[in-house]
mmCIF file of C-alpha atoms in Angstrom:
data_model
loop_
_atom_site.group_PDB
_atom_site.id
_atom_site.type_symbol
_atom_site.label_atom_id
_atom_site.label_comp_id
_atom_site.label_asym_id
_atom_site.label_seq_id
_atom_site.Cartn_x
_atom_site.Cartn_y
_atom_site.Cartn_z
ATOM 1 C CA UNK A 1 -43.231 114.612 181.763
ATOM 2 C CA UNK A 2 -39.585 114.679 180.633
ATOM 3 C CA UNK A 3 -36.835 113.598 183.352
ATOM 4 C CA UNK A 4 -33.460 114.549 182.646
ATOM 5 C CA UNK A 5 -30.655 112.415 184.619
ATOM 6 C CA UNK A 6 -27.951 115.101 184.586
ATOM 7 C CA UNK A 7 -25.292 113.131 185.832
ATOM 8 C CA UNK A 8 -24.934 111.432 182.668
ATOM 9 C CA UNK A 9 -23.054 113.012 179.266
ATOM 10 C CA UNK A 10 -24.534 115.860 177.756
ATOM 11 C CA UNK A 11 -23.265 117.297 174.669
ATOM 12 C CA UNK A 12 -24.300 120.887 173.237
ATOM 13 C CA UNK A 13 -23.875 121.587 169.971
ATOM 14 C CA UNK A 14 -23.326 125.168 168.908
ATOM 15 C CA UNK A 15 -23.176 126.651 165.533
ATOM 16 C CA UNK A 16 -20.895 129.130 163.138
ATOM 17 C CA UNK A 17 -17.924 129.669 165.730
ATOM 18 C CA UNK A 18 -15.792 132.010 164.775
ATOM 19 C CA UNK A 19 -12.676 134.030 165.954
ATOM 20 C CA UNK A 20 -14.184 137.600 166.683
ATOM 21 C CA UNK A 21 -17.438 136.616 167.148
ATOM 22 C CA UNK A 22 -20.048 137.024 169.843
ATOM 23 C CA UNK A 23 -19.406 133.195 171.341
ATOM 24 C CA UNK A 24 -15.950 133.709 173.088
ATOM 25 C CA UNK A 25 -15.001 131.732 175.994
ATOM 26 C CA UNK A 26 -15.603 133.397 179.127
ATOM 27 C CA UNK A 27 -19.326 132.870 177.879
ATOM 28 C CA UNK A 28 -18.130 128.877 177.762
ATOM 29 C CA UNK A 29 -16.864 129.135 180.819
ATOM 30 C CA UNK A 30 -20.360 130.548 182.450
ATOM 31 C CA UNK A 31 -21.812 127.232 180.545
ATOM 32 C CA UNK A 32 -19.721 124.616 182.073
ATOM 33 C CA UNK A 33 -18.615 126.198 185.017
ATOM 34 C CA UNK A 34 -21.659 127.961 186.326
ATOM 35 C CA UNK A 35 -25.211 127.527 184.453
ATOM 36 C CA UNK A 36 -25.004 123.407 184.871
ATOM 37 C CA UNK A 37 -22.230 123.525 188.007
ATOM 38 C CA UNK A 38 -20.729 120.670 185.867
ATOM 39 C CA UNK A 39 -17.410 120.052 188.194
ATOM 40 C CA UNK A 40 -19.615 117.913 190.408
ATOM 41 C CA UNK A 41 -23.173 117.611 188.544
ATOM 42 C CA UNK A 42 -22.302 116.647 184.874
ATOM 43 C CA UNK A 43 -18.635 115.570 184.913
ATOM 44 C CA UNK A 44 -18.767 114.481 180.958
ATOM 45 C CA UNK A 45 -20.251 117.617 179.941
ATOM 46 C CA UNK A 46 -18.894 118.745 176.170
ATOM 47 C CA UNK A 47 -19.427 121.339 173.415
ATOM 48 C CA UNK A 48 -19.634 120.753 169.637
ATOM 49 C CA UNK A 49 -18.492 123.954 168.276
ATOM 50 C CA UNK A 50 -19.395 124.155 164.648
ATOM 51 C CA UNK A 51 -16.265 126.028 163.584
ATOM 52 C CA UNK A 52 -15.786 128.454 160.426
ATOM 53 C CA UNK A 53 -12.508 127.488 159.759
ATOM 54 C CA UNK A 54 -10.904 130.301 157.417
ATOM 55 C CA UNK A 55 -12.582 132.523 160.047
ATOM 56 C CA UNK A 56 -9.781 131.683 163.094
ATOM 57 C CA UNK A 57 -6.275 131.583 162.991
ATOM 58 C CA UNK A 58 -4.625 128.015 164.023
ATOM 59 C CA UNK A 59 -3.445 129.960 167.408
ATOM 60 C CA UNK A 60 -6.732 130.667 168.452
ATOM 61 C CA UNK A 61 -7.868 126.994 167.891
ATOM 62 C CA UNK A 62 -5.205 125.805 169.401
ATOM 63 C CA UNK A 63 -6.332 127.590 172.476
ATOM 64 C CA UNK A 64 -9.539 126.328 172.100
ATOM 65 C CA UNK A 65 -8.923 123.186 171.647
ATOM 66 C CA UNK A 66 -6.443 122.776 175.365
ATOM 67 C CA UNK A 67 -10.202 122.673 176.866
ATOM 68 C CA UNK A 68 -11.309 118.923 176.832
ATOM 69 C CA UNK A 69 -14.769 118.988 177.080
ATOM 70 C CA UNK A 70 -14.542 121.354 173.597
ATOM 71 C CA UNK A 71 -14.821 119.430 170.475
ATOM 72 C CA UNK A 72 -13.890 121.783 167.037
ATOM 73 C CA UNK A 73 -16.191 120.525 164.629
ATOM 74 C CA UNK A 74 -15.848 121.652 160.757
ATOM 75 C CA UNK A 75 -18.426 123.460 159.356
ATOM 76 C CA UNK A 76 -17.152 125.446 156.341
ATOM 77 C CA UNK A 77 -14.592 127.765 155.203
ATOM 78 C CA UNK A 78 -16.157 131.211 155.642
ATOM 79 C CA UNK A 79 -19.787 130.395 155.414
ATOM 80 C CA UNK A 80 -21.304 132.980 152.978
ATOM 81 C CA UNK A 81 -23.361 131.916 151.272
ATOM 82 C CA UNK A 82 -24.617 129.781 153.590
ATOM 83 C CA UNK A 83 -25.135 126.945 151.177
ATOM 84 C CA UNK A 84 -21.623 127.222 149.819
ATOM 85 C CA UNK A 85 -20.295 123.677 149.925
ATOM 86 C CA UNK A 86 -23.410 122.823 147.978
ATOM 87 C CA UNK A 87 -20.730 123.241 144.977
ATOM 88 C CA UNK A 88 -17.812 122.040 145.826
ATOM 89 C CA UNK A 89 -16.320 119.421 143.883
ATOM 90 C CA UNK A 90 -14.588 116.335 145.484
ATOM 91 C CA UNK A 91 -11.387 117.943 145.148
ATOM 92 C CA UNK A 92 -12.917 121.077 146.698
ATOM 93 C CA UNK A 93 -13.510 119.163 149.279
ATOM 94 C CA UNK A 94 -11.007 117.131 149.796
ATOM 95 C CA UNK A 95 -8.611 120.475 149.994
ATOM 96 C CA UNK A 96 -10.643 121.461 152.652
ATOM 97 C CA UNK A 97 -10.383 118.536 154.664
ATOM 98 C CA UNK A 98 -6.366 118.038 153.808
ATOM 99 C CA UNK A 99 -6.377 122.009 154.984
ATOM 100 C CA UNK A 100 -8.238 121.283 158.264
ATOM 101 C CA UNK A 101 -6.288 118.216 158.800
ATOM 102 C CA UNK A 102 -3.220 120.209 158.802
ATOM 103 C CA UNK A 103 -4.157 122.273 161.468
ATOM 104 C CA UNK A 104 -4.500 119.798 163.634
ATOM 105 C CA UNK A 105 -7.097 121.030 166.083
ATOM 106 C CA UNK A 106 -10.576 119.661 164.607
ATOM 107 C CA UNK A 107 -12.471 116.335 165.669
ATOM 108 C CA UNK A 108 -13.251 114.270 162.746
ATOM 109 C CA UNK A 109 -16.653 116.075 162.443
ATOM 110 C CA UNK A 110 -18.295 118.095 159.502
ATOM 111 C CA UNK A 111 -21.198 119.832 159.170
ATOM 112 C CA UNK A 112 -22.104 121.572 155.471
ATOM 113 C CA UNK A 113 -23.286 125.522 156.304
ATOM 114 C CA UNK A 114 -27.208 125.781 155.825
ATOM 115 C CA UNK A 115 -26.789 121.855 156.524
ATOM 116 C CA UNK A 116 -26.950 121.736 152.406
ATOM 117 C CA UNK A 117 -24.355 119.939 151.323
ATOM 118 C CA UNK A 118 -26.331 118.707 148.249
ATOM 119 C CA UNK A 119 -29.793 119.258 146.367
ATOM 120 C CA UNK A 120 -29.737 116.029 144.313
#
């Protein structure tokens, strides 16, 4: 038997956020506000959302990120193909993170699309 103790921090990670997509916040706010009743029963509740970064404009994230139990998390520039920083070059990547930097909305968290970020 598995016993969760709710009142400590749970974290859900969620995967390929994007502007237009199907995962907009009102569905967020079901997850913290209803579905675990965090307010009083899980007051360090967050979400990772893995972010597709060319895919949202800054003002977007911005508004995202004003929520404090949402962390941004970078996890490519458009995604397609889903193995596409399998490539990139240090400098290809370093752009990217100089790019996301910029922006100024993303925790200091990366994860490659396809979670391939090398064969070798």
């Amino acid at each position: 038997m598995i016993i969760f103790d709710l009142k400590k921090d749970v974290i859900l990670d969620m995967d390929d956020f994007l502007e237009n997509g199907d995962n907009q916040l009102p569905g967020f706010d079901y997850i913290k506000d209803d579905l675990f009743n965090t307010k009083k029963e899980i007051p360090n509740f967050k979400i990772n959302l893995f972010t597709i970064m060319d895919k949202c404009t800054k003002e977007f994230l911005k508004k995202i990120k004003k929520n404090d139990w949402i962390n941004l998390c970078l996890h490519g520039r458009i995604h397609h193909p889903n193995t596409e920083c399998e490539f990139w070059t240090y400098d290809d990547m370093m752009k990217y993170l100089d790019d996301a930097e910029k922006m100024g909305v993303f925790s200091r968290v990366f994860r490659a699309p396809g979670w391939i970020i090398s064969r070798e």
